[in-house]
Coordinates of C-alpha atoms and ligand atoms in Angstrom, one line a residue:
M8 CA 150.7 99.4 75.2
I9 CA 152.3 101.9 77.4
K10 CA 150.4 104.6 75.6
V11 CA 147.2 102.8 76.3
L12 CA 148.1 102.6 80.0
R13 CA 149.0 106.3 80.0
L14 CA 145.7 107.2 78.3
N15 CA 143.9 105.1 80.8
S16 CA 145.4 106.7 83.9
F17 CA 144.9 110.1 82.4
L18 CA 141.2 109.4 82.0
I19 CA 140.9 108.0 85.5
L20 CA 142.6 111.0 87.0
M21 CA 140.5 113.4 85.0
S22 CA 137.3 111.7 86.1
L23 CA 138.4 111.4 89.7
S24 CA 138.9 115.2 89.7
L25 CA 135.4 115.6 88.3
F26 CA 134.0 113.6 91.2
M27 CA 135.9 115.5 93.8
V28 CA 134.0 118.6 93.1
S29 CA 130.8 117.8 95.0
P30 CA 128.3 120.5 96.1
V31 CA 128.6 121.3 99.8
V32 CA 126.3 124.3 100.1
G33 CA 122.7 123.9 101.2
E34 CA 119.9 124.4 98.6
D35 CA 118.1 127.1 100.4
G36 CA 120.1 129.8 98.8
E37 CA 120.0 131.8 102.0
Q38 CA 123.3 133.3 103.2
D39 CA 124.4 131.6 106.4
D40 CA 126.1 134.1 108.6
H41 CA 129.7 133.3 109.7
H42 CA 128.7 132.1 113.1
S43 CA 126.2 129.4 112.2
T44 CA 128.4 128.1 109.3
R45 CA 131.1 127.4 111.8
G46 CA 128.6 125.9 114.2
L47 CA 127.4 123.7 111.4
M48 CA 130.9 122.5 110.6
R49 CA 131.6 121.8 114.2
G50 CA 128.3 120.0 114.4
E51 CA 129.3 117.8 111.5
R52 CA 132.7 117.0 113.1
L53 CA 131.0 116.1 116.3
F54 CA 128.5 113.9 114.5
Y55 CA 131.3 112.0 112.9
G56 CA 133.3 111.8 116.2
L57 CA 136.2 113.8 114.8
I58 CA 136.6 115.9 118.0
D59 CA 138.6 114.3 120.7
G60 CA 137.3 113.4 124.1
K61 CA 133.6 113.5 123.3
F62 CA 133.0 109.9 122.6
E63 CA 134.0 106.7 124.5
S64 CA 133.5 104.3 121.7
K65 CA 130.9 105.0 119.0
A66 CA 130.1 108.4 117.5
C67 CA 126.7 109.4 116.3
A68 CA 127.5 108.4 112.6
D69 CA 128.7 104.9 113.7
C70 CA 125.1 104.1 114.7
H71 CA 123.1 106.7 112.6
N72 CA 124.5 106.0 109.1
T73 CA 124.9 109.0 106.8
V74 CA 125.6 106.9 103.7
E75 CA 123.2 104.5 102.1
I76 CA 124.1 101.0 103.1
D77 CA 123.2 97.5 101.8
S78 CA 123.1 95.8 105.2
F79 CA 120.3 96.0 107.7
N80 CA 120.7 98.5 110.5
W81 CA 118.4 98.5 113.6
N82 CA 119.3 102.1 114.4
P83 CA 117.5 104.9 112.7
N84 CA 119.7 106.5 110.0
A85 CA 120.9 110.1 110.1
W86 CA 118.3 111.3 107.7
E87 CA 115.4 109.7 109.7
I88 CA 116.4 111.5 112.9
A89 CA 117.2 114.7 111.0
H90 CA 113.8 114.6 109.4
K91 CA 111.9 113.8 112.6
F92 CA 113.5 116.8 114.4
K93 CA 113.6 119.2 111.5
G94 CA 110.8 121.5 112.7
R95 CA 111.1 120.8 116.4
S96 CA 112.7 122.8 119.2
L97 CA 116.3 122.6 120.4
E98 CA 115.0 121.5 123.8
E99 CA 113.3 118.5 122.4
F100 CA 116.3 117.5 120.5
Q101 CA 118.6 118.0 123.5
R102 CA 116.3 115.8 125.5
A103 CA 116.3 113.0 122.9
V104 CA 120.1 113.0 122.8
L105 CA 121.1 113.7 126.4
N106 CA 118.2 112.5 128.5
P107 CA 116.6 109.8 126.4
A108 CA 113.4 108.1 127.4
G109 CA 113.3 104.3 127.2
Q110 CA 115.8 101.6 127.9
T111 CA 117.4 101.0 124.5
M112 CA 118.2 104.7 124.0
S113 CA 119.5 105.3 127.5
E114 CA 121.8 102.3 126.9
M115 CA 123.0 103.5 123.5
H116 CA 123.3 107.1 124.4
K117 CA 125.4 106.9 127.5
T118 CA 128.8 106.7 126.0
F119 CA 129.4 110.3 125.1
S120 CA 129.9 113.5 127.0
L121 CA 128.4 116.4 125.2
N122 CA 127.1 119.7 126.5
E123 CA 124.1 121.5 125.3
V124 CA 126.0 123.8 122.9
D125 CA 127.5 120.7 121.2
V126 CA 124.1 119.3 120.7
D127 CA 122.8 122.5 119.3
M128 CA 125.6 122.4 116.7
I129 CA 124.7 118.8 115.9
K130 CA 121.2 120.0 115.2
L131 CA 122.5 122.7 112.9
F132 CA 124.3 120.0 110.9
L133 CA 121.3 117.7 110.9
D134 CA 119.0 120.4 109.7
D135 CA 121.3 121.0 106.8
F136 CA 121.8 117.2 106.2
E137 CA 118.0 116.8 106.0
H138 CA 117.7 118.3 102.6
R139 CA 120.8 116.7 101.2
G140 CA 119.7 113.2 102.2
L141 CA 121.8 110.1 102.7
T142 CA 124.9 109.9 100.5
K143 CA 124.2 107.4 97.7
S144 CA 126.2 104.2 97.8
K145 CA 128.8 104.1 95.1
P146 CA 128.4 100.9 93.0
V147 CA 125.8 102.2 90.6
I148 CA 127.8 105.3 89.9
N149 CA 130.9 103.2 89.5
K150 CA 129.2 101.0 86.9
I151 CA 127.8 103.8 84.8
F152 CA 131.2 105.4 85.1
L153 CA 133.0 102.2 84.0
F154 CA 130.6 101.9 81.1
I155 CA 131.4 105.4 79.9
L156 CA 135.1 104.8 80.4
L157 CA 135.0 101.7 78.3
G158 CA 133.1 103.6 75.6
V159 CA 135.8 106.2 75.5
L160 CA 138.5 103.5 75.3
L161 CA 136.7 101.8 72.4
T162 CA 136.3 105.1 70.5
W163 CA 139.9 105.7 70.9
I164 CA 140.9 102.3 69.6
I165 CA 138.7 102.7 66.6
L166 CA 140.1 106.1 65.9
D167 CA 143.6 104.7 66.2
I168 CA 142.9 101.8 63.9
F169 CA 141.5 104.0 61.1
F170 CA 143.2 107.4 61.6
F171 CA 146.1 107.8 64.0
K172 CA 147.7 104.5 63.5
K173 CA 150.0 105.1 66.5
V174 CA 150.0 101.6 68.0
K175 CA 152.2 99.3 65.8
R176 CA 151.1 96.0 67.2
R177 CA 147.6 95.8 66.0
Y178 CA 146.7 92.6 67.7
I179 CA 147.0 94.3 71.1
L180 CA 144.3 96.8 70.0
G181 CA 142.3 93.8 68.9
I182 CA 142.5 92.1 72.3
I183 CA 141.7 95.2 74.3
F184 CA 138.8 95.9 71.9
I185 CA 137.3 92.5 72.5
V186 CA 137.8 92.6 76.3
A187 CA 136.2 96.1 76.5
V188 CA 133.2 95.1 74.3
A189 CA 132.7 91.9 76.4
W190 CA 132.8 93.9 79.6
Q191 CA 130.2 96.4 78.3
V192 CA 127.9 93.6 77.2
K193 CA 128.3 92.1 80.7
L194 CA 127.4 95.4 82.3
V195 CA 124.3 95.9 80.1
H196 CA 123.3 92.3 80.7
E197 CA 123.5 92.7 84.4
A198 CA 121.5 96.0 84.4
G199 CA 118.9 94.4 82.0
T200 CA 118.2 91.4 84.1
A201 CA 118.1 93.4 87.3
L202 CA 115.4 95.5 85.7
G203 CA 112.8 92.8 85.1
R204 CA 113.9 90.2 87.6
Q205 CA 114.4 90.9 91.2
E206 CA 116.0 87.9 92.8
F207 CA 117.7 89.0 96.1
Y208 CA 115.7 92.2 96.1
E209 CA 115.8 93.4 99.7
P210 CA 114.7 97.0 100.2
D211 CA 114.6 98.9 103.5
Q212 CA 111.0 99.2 104.7
P213 CA 109.4 102.3 106.2
I214 CA 109.3 100.5 109.5
K215 CA 112.0 98.0 110.5
F216 CA 109.6 95.1 110.8
S217 CA 111.5 91.9 111.5
H218 CA 110.2 88.4 110.8
V219 CA 113.0 87.1 113.2
V220 CA 111.5 89.0 116.1
H221 CA 107.9 88.1 115.3
V222 CA 108.0 84.6 113.9
A223 CA 111.1 83.1 115.4
D224 CA 111.3 84.9 118.8
N225 CA 107.6 85.4 119.5
Q226 CA 106.2 82.4 117.6
I227 CA 103.5 84.3 115.7
D228 CA 101.9 82.2 112.9
C229 CA 102.4 83.4 109.3
Q230 CA 98.6 83.3 108.8
Y231 CA 97.9 85.5 111.8
C232 CA 99.2 88.4 109.7
H233 CA 99.0 87.1 106.1
N234 CA 95.4 86.0 106.7
T235 CA 94.1 85.6 103.2
V236 CA 96.8 83.2 102.1
S237 CA 94.8 80.0 102.4
H238 CA 91.7 81.1 100.6
S239 CA 92.6 83.8 98.1
K240 CA 95.0 84.7 95.3
S241 CA 97.1 87.0 97.4
A242 CA 98.6 86.4 100.8
G243 CA 97.9 90.0 102.0
I244 CA 100.0 92.4 104.0
P245 CA 98.5 93.1 107.4
D246 CA 97.2 96.6 108.0
V247 CA 98.2 98.7 111.0
G248 CA 95.2 97.5 112.9
V249 CA 96.7 94.0 113.1
C250 CA 99.9 95.5 114.5
W251 CA 97.8 97.4 117.0
N252 CA 96.5 94.2 118.5
C253 CA 99.9 93.9 120.2
H254 CA 101.5 97.3 119.9
S255 CA 98.8 99.1 121.8
I256 CA 100.7 97.5 124.7
V257 CA 104.2 96.6 123.4
R258 CA 105.9 100.1 123.0
E259 CA 109.6 99.3 123.0
G260 CA 111.6 96.7 121.1
T261 CA 114.9 95.1 122.3
H262 CA 116.8 96.1 119.1
S263 CA 115.3 99.3 118.0
G264 CA 113.9 100.9 121.1
K265 CA 111.0 103.2 120.7
H266 CA 111.8 104.8 117.4
Q267 CA 110.3 102.1 115.1
I268 CA 107.3 101.2 117.2
N269 CA 106.5 104.9 117.5
K270 CA 105.9 104.8 113.8
V271 CA 103.3 102.1 114.3
V272 CA 101.7 104.3 117.0
E273 CA 101.7 107.3 114.7
A274 CA 100.2 105.4 111.8
Y275 CA 97.5 104.0 114.0
E276 CA 96.6 107.2 115.7
G277 CA 96.9 109.3 112.5
G278 CA 94.9 106.8 110.5
T279 CA 97.6 106.7 107.8
P280 CA 98.5 103.4 106.2
I281 CA 102.1 102.2 106.4
E282 CA 103.5 102.2 102.9
W283 CA 105.3 98.9 102.7
I284 CA 107.5 98.4 99.7
R285 CA 106.4 95.4 97.7
I286 CA 109.1 92.8 97.2
H287 CA 107.6 89.9 95.2
N288 CA 105.9 91.1 92.1
L289 CA 105.0 89.1 89.1
Q290 CA 104.3 90.8 85.8
D291 CA 100.6 91.7 85.3
H292 CA 100.0 89.1 82.6
A293 CA 100.9 86.2 84.8
F294 CA 98.4 84.6 87.2
F295 CA 99.4 83.2 90.5
S296 CA 97.2 82.0 93.4
H297 CA 98.3 81.3 96.9
A298 CA 95.2 79.3 97.8
Q299 CA 96.0 77.0 94.9
H300 CA 99.5 76.3 96.2
V301 CA 99.1 76.5 99.9
T302 CA 95.7 74.9 100.4
V303 CA 95.3 72.6 97.3
G304 CA 99.0 71.9 96.7
K305 CA 100.0 71.9 100.4
I306 CA 103.3 73.6 99.7
E307 CA 105.1 75.2 102.6
C308 CA 105.8 79.0 102.4
A309 CA 109.5 78.3 102.8
T310 CA 109.6 76.3 99.5
C311 CA 109.0 79.5 97.6
H312 CA 110.0 82.2 100.1
G313 CA 113.0 80.6 101.9
A314 CA 113.5 80.9 105.6
I315 CA 111.5 84.1 106.2
E316 CA 111.7 83.6 110.0
E317 CA 115.5 84.2 109.7
M318 CA 115.2 87.5 107.9
D319 CA 115.2 90.8 109.7
R320 CA 114.5 92.3 106.3
V321 CA 112.6 90.2 103.7
R322 CA 114.6 89.1 100.7
Q323 CA 113.3 87.5 97.5
V324 CA 115.2 84.2 97.3
T325 CA 114.2 82.9 93.8
D326 CA 114.0 84.6 90.5
M327 CA 110.2 83.9 90.1
S328 CA 110.7 83.5 86.4
M329 CA 108.4 81.4 84.2
G330 CA 111.0 78.7 84.2
W331 CA 110.9 78.5 87.9
C332 CA 107.1 77.9 87.9
I333 CA 107.2 75.4 85.1
N334 CA 110.1 73.3 86.5
C335 CA 108.4 72.9 89.7
H336 CA 105.2 71.9 88.0
R337 CA 107.1 69.2 86.1
D338 CA 108.9 67.9 89.2
T339 CA 106.3 68.1 91.9
E340 CA 104.0 65.2 92.5
V341 CA 100.6 66.2 93.8
Q342 CA 98.8 64.4 96.5
F343 CA 96.3 63.0 94.1
F344 CA 94.2 60.9 96.4
D345 CA 92.5 62.2 99.6
N346 CA 92.1 65.5 97.9
A347 CA 88.7 66.6 96.7
F348 CA 90.2 69.0 94.2
Y349 CA 91.5 66.2 92.0
A350 CA 88.1 64.3 91.7
Q351 CA 87.5 66.4 88.5
Y352 CA 90.4 64.7 86.7
E353 CA 88.6 61.4 85.8
E354 CA 91.0 60.4 83.1
L355 CA 93.9 60.6 85.4
Q356 CA 92.0 58.9 88.2
K357 CA 91.5 55.9 85.9
K358 CA 95.1 55.8 84.7
M359 CA 96.4 55.9 88.3
K360 CA 94.1 53.1 89.5
S361 CA 95.0 50.8 86.5
G362 CA 98.7 51.4 87.2
E363 CA 99.3 53.0 83.8
I364 CA 101.0 55.9 85.5
D365 CA 102.4 55.8 89.1
R366 CA 102.5 59.5 89.9
V367 CA 100.7 62.7 89.0
T368 CA 102.6 65.9 88.7
A369 CA 101.3 69.4 88.5
E370 CA 102.2 69.2 84.8
L371 CA 99.7 66.4 84.2
T372 CA 96.9 68.4 85.8
G373 CA 97.5 71.2 83.3
G374 CA 100.2 73.1 85.2
T375 CA 102.2 73.8 82.0
E376 CA 99.4 75.0 79.8
C377 CA 99.9 78.7 78.8
S378 CA 96.3 79.6 79.6
K379 CA 96.5 78.4 83.2
C380 CA 99.0 81.2 84.0
H381 CA 98.4 83.8 81.4
Y382 CA 95.3 85.9 81.0
Ligands
LIG193 C1 103.3 90.0 112.8 C2 102.9 89.9 111.5 C3 103.6 89.0 110.5 C4 103.9 87.7 110.6 C5 103.6 86.7 111.8 C6 104.5 87.2 109.4 N1 104.6 88.3 108.5 FE1 105.3 88.3 106.6 N2 105.1 90.3 106.5 C7 104.6 91.1 107.5 C8 104.7 92.5 107.1 C9 104.2 93.7 107.9 C10 105.3 92.5 105.8 C11 105.7 93.7 105.0 C12 107.0 94.3 105.4 C13 108.2 93.5 105.0 O1 108.4 93.1 103.8 O2 109.0 93.1 105.9 C14 105.6 91.1 105.5 C15 106.2 90.7 104.3 C16 106.3 89.3 103.9 C17 106.7 88.9 102.6 C18 107.2 89.8 101.5 C19 106.0 90.4 100.9 C20 106.3 91.2 99.6 O3 106.3 92.4 99.6 O4 106.6 90.6 98.6 C21 106.7 87.5 102.6 C22 107.1 86.6 101.5 C23 106.2 87.1 104.0 N3 106.0 88.2 104.7 C24 106.1 85.8 104.4 C25 105.9 85.4 105.7 C26 105.9 84.1 106.2 C27 106.3 82.9 105.3 C28 105.6 84.1 107.5 C29 105.7 83.0 108.5 C30 106.9 82.2 108.5 C31 105.3 85.5 107.8 N4 105.5 86.3 106.7 C32 104.9 85.9 109.1 C33 104.0 90.7 108.6 C34 104.1 89.4 109.2
LIG194 C1 100.9 89.1 118.1 C2 101.6 90.3 118.6 C3 102.3 91.2 117.6 C4 101.8 91.7 116.4 C5 100.5 91.4 115.7 C6 102.9 92.6 115.9 N1 103.9 92.7 116.8 FE1 105.6 93.8 116.6 N2 106.3 93.0 118.3 C7 105.7 92.1 119.1 C8 106.6 91.7 120.2 C9 106.2 90.7 121.3 C10 107.8 92.4 120.0 C11 109.1 92.2 120.8 C12 109.3 93.3 121.8 C13 110.7 93.1 122.4 O1 111.7 93.2 121.6 O2 110.8 92.8 123.6 C14 107.6 93.2 118.8 C15 108.6 94.0 118.3 C16 108.4 94.9 117.2 C17 109.3 95.9 116.8 C18 110.7 96.2 117.4 C19 111.6 95.1 117.2 C20 112.8 95.2 118.1 O3 113.3 94.2 118.6 O4 113.3 96.4 118.3 C21 108.7 96.5 115.7 C22 109.4 97.6 114.9 C23 107.4 95.9 115.4 N3 107.2 94.9 116.4 C24 106.6 96.2 114.4 C25 105.4 95.6 114.2 C26 104.5 95.9 113.1 C27 104.8 96.9 112.0 C28 103.5 95.1 113.1 C29 102.3 95.0 112.2 C30 102.6 94.6 110.8 C31 103.7 94.2 114.3 N4 104.8 94.6 114.9 C32 102.8 93.3 114.7 C33 104.4 91.6 118.9 C34 103.6 91.8 117.8
LIG195 C1 125.5 103.1 120.0 C2 124.6 103.6 119.0 C3 124.2 105.0 119.0 C4 125.0 106.2 119.1 C5 126.5 106.2 119.3 C6 124.1 107.3 119.0 N1 122.8 106.8 118.9 FE1 121.2 108.0 118.7 N2 120.0 106.4 118.8 C7 120.4 105.1 118.8 C8 119.2 104.2 118.9 C9 119.3 102.7 118.9 C10 118.1 105.1 118.9 C11 116.6 104.7 118.9 C12 116.3 104.4 120.3 C13 114.8 104.6 120.6 O1 114.1 105.2 119.8 O2 114.4 104.2 121.7 C14 118.6 106.4 118.8 C15 117.8 107.6 118.8 C16 118.3 108.8 118.6 C17 117.4 110.0 118.5 C18 115.9 110.0 118.7 C19 115.1 109.5 117.6 C20 113.6 109.5 118.1 O3 112.9 108.8 117.4 O4 113.2 110.2 119.0 C21 118.2 111.1 118.2 C22 117.8 112.5 118.0 C23 119.6 110.6 118.2 N3 119.6 109.2 118.4 C24 120.7 111.4 118.0 C25 122.0 110.9 118.2 C26 123.1 111.8 118.2 C27 123.1 113.3 117.9 C28 124.2 111.0 118.5 C29 125.6 111.5 118.7 C30 125.8 112.5 119.7 C31 123.7 109.7 118.7 N4 122.4 109.6 118.5 C32 124.5 108.6 119.0 C33 121.7 104.7 118.8 C34 122.8 105.5 118.9
LIG196 C1 104.4 78.1 95.1 C2 105.2 79.2 95.6 C3 104.7 80.0 96.8 C4 104.2 79.5 98.0 C5 104.1 78.1 98.4 C6 103.9 80.7 98.8 N1 104.1 81.8 98.1 FE1 103.9 83.7 98.7 N2 104.3 84.4 96.8 C7 104.6 83.6 95.7 C8 104.6 84.4 94.5 C9 104.9 83.9 93.1 C10 104.3 85.7 94.9 C11 104.2 87.0 94.0 C12 102.7 87.1 93.6 C13 102.4 88.2 92.7 O1 103.2 89.1 92.5 O2 101.2 88.2 92.2 C14 104.1 85.7 96.4 C15 103.8 86.8 97.2 C16 103.7 86.8 98.5 C17 103.4 87.9 99.4 C18 103.3 89.3 98.9 C19 101.9 89.8 98.9 C20 101.0 89.1 98.0 O3 100.0 88.5 98.4 O4 101.3 89.0 96.8 C21 103.3 87.4 100.7 C22 103.0 88.3 101.9 C23 103.5 86.0 100.6 N3 103.7 85.6 99.3 C24 103.4 85.2 101.7 C25 103.3 83.8 101.7 C26 103.0 83.0 102.8 C27 102.7 83.4 104.2 C28 103.0 81.7 102.4 C29 102.7 80.4 103.1 C30 101.5 80.3 103.9 C31 103.3 81.7 100.9 N4 103.5 83.0 100.6 C32 103.5 80.6 100.1 C33 104.9 82.3 95.8 C34 104.6 81.4 96.8
LIG197 C1 107.3 74.6 94.6 C2 106.7 74.2 93.4 C3 105.8 75.2 92.7 C4 106.2 76.4 92.2 C5 107.5 77.1 92.4 C6 105.1 76.9 91.5 N1 104.0 76.0 91.5 FE1 102.2 76.3 90.6 N2 101.6 74.5 91.4 C7 102.4 73.6 92.1 C8 101.6 72.5 92.5 C9 102.1 71.3 93.2 C10 100.4 72.6 91.9 C11 99.3 71.6 92.0 C12 98.1 72.1 92.7 C13 97.1 71.9 91.7 O1 97.0 70.8 91.1 O2 96.4 72.8 91.4 C14 100.4 73.9 91.2 C15 99.3 74.5 90.5 C16 99.3 75.7 89.8 C17 98.2 76.2 89.1 C18 96.9 75.5 88.8 C19 97.1 74.6 87.7 C20 95.8 73.8 87.4 O3 95.8 72.7 87.0 O4 94.7 74.4 87.7 C21 98.6 77.4 88.5 C22 97.9 78.3 87.6 C23 100.0 77.6 89.0 N3 100.4 76.5 89.8 C24 100.7 78.7 88.7 C25 102.0 78.9 89.1 C26 102.8 80.1 88.8 C27 102.4 81.2 87.9 C28 104.0 79.9 89.4 C29 105.3 80.8 89.4 C30 105.1 82.2 89.7 C31 104.0 78.6 90.1 N4 102.8 78.1 89.9 C32 105.1 78.2 90.9 C33 103.7 73.8 92.5 C34 104.4 74.9 92.2
LIG198 C1 103.2 77.8 85.5 C2 102.8 79.1 85.0 C3 103.2 79.5 83.5 C4 102.9 78.8 82.4 C5 102.2 77.4 82.3 C6 103.3 79.6 81.3 N1 103.9 80.7 81.8 FE1 104.6 82.3 80.6 N2 105.2 83.3 82.3 C7 104.9 82.9 83.6 C8 105.3 83.8 84.5 C9 105.2 83.8 86.0 C10 105.9 84.9 83.8 C11 106.4 86.2 84.2 C12 107.8 86.1 84.9 C13 108.2 87.4 85.5 O1 107.3 88.1 86.1 O2 109.3 87.8 85.3 C14 105.8 84.5 82.4 C15 106.2 85.2 81.3 C16 105.9 84.9 80.0 C17 106.2 85.8 78.9 C18 106.9 87.1 78.9 C19 108.4 87.0 78.8 C20 109.1 87.2 80.0 O3 110.1 86.4 80.2 O4 108.8 88.0 80.8 C21 105.8 85.2 77.7 C22 105.9 85.7 76.3 C23 105.2 83.9 78.2 N3 105.3 83.8 79.5 C24 104.6 83.0 77.3 C25 104.1 81.8 77.7 C26 103.7 80.7 76.8 C27 103.6 80.9 75.3 C28 103.3 79.7 77.5 C29 102.8 78.3 77.0 C30 103.7 77.5 76.3 C31 103.5 80.0 78.9 N4 104.0 81.3 79.0 C32 103.2 79.2 80.0 C33 104.2 81.7 84.0 C34 103.8 80.7 83.1

């Protein structure tokens, strides 16, 4: 047992040391001279708030995250600002940091005392940061890593059983073996289901569009933006022209200031579509129609999408598997009378009237037949 522990800690130490050696140099390959390298390092320390007396409370990195995060952040991340100012002049950057336009930014940017030289150094750091990008969050790496570690452990156990025969109490090896295999299976299973299914999928969008701000705070109807939902298969994502109806006038938001809405302005004026990341996505062989559910079935958006008006960032709340569709069709009673759509089901109409059946579910109207949902 002790040997196993030792081996484990050895492996962990070894791999830790591998992970410590991370590349720091830029990819350009150009030799930085001594001066700007030091400027860059000081810029980095300033950005993280590691130099005393410059920040009252929050440093740049506390608002402009440099690491990928799972949670929603109204502030632009460090890469976004680095990218935006990459080719621009120092003066422009100084203005944005020290003499910001707009209410939100003046509010956020008043708690530090930096001079222009400091800000220039921060720009050096951000230019360098721009081609490194946000630091990836760790969980994925940890999982792959854990998987490999377990693999090494398993190999070692097999080698010991057949060749080395160092461990006397065989059953211990057996137990560790089973636990390690089970763990690996669990990891593979998690990764596998995450591939096809995407429950809880909640990506960052190119513009921080919030349903809380628009639906809950400003009472805009879902169908104002998703304007094909009642009569077509797809609900539709509004194009930037719809945003422009309001944002030709509304140029600053309470949470995000000008930065996000500026992207709307740029997309509209530049004629470039906003590349929203699609969240709900059935496989191609499955057929789903919004009109059928919203108009005929009279099902609320929230039944399938959850409380969208409470989401700053849209999240998929069900697994949208075949079982999910079928279960609902079995359970949900349709409003059979007063609905022209159901006139076509004469057999069912008779049975309902004669009292042979007392409710009609989506299953009875054919909602569990393969061909209704599969091409
Ligand atoms: C002001 C316009 C607007 C209004 C109002 C609005 N949405 Fe959206 N909705 C969007 C935009 C833009 C996106 C794409 C960006 C995103 O995912 O946040 C979106 C995304 C979505 C998505 C995810 C789409 C996908 O990619 O799978 C759902 C679901 C959704 N909205 C439902 C609703 C519901 C339900 C309401 C009413 C409670 C509503 N929306 C009101 C603009 C709007
Ligand atoms: C019917 C009017 C209307 C439409 C359409 C509309 N918005 Fe807005 N939007 C507003 C209002 C009002 C605010 C709130 C301003 C505030 O915070 O005071 C806002 C705020 C925002 C904000 C800043 C949020 C914050 O609090 O910082 C962003 C970003 C935004 N909208 C993006 C969009 C995008 C993208 C679209 C198109 C898909 C869109 N809006 C469509 C009215 C609209
Ligand atoms: C308390 C949070 C906070 C801190 C601290 C902060 N910022 Fe900001 N910063 C913001 C917000 C919010 C915006 C977007 C405001 C807007 O666009 O109106 C912003 C915008 C910016 C922009 C301009 C983006 C644009 O679209 O023009 C730059 C550049 C910037 N910050 C750099 C910095 C630097 C450098 C520091 C540290 C010296 C810093 N910020 C510290 C919150 C913060
Ligand atoms: C019966 C469940 C159900 C109801 C009710 C429903 N949706 Fe959907 N919604 C889905 C499914 C399933 C998808 C994925 C469709 C696909 O990938 O083909 C989807 C996708 C979307 C999308 C992504 C773009 C698209 O059209 O595929 C938006 C936006 C959306 N729904 C908005 C709404 C709004 C707004 C309502 C209410 C008016 C609503 N949905 C009602 C199940 C539903
Ligand atoms: C919240 C409950 C609910 C969910 C979830 C749901 N449906 Fe439905 N569906 C209904 C109801 C109610 C009807 C009945 C309307 C009707 O008779 O057409 C219906 C009707 C249908 C029809 C038409 C059947 C016919 O007889 O013509 C199809 C196709 C369909 N759904 C596909 C799907 C698919 C695919 C999914 C999953 C991605 C799904 N539905 C998820 C409630 C649901
Ligand atoms: C109410 C709609 C509906 C009905 C009825 C239905 N399916 Fe599906 N089926 C789906 C959806 C939706 C998916 C895709 C789920 C996803 O995207 O992950 C699917 C996926 C599948 C898959 C792919 C396996 C998988 O999990 O991705 C097969 C195979 C399949 N269905 C066969 C059938 C057969 C056979 C029948 C008839 C007995 C049937 N389906 C009836 C909605 C339905």
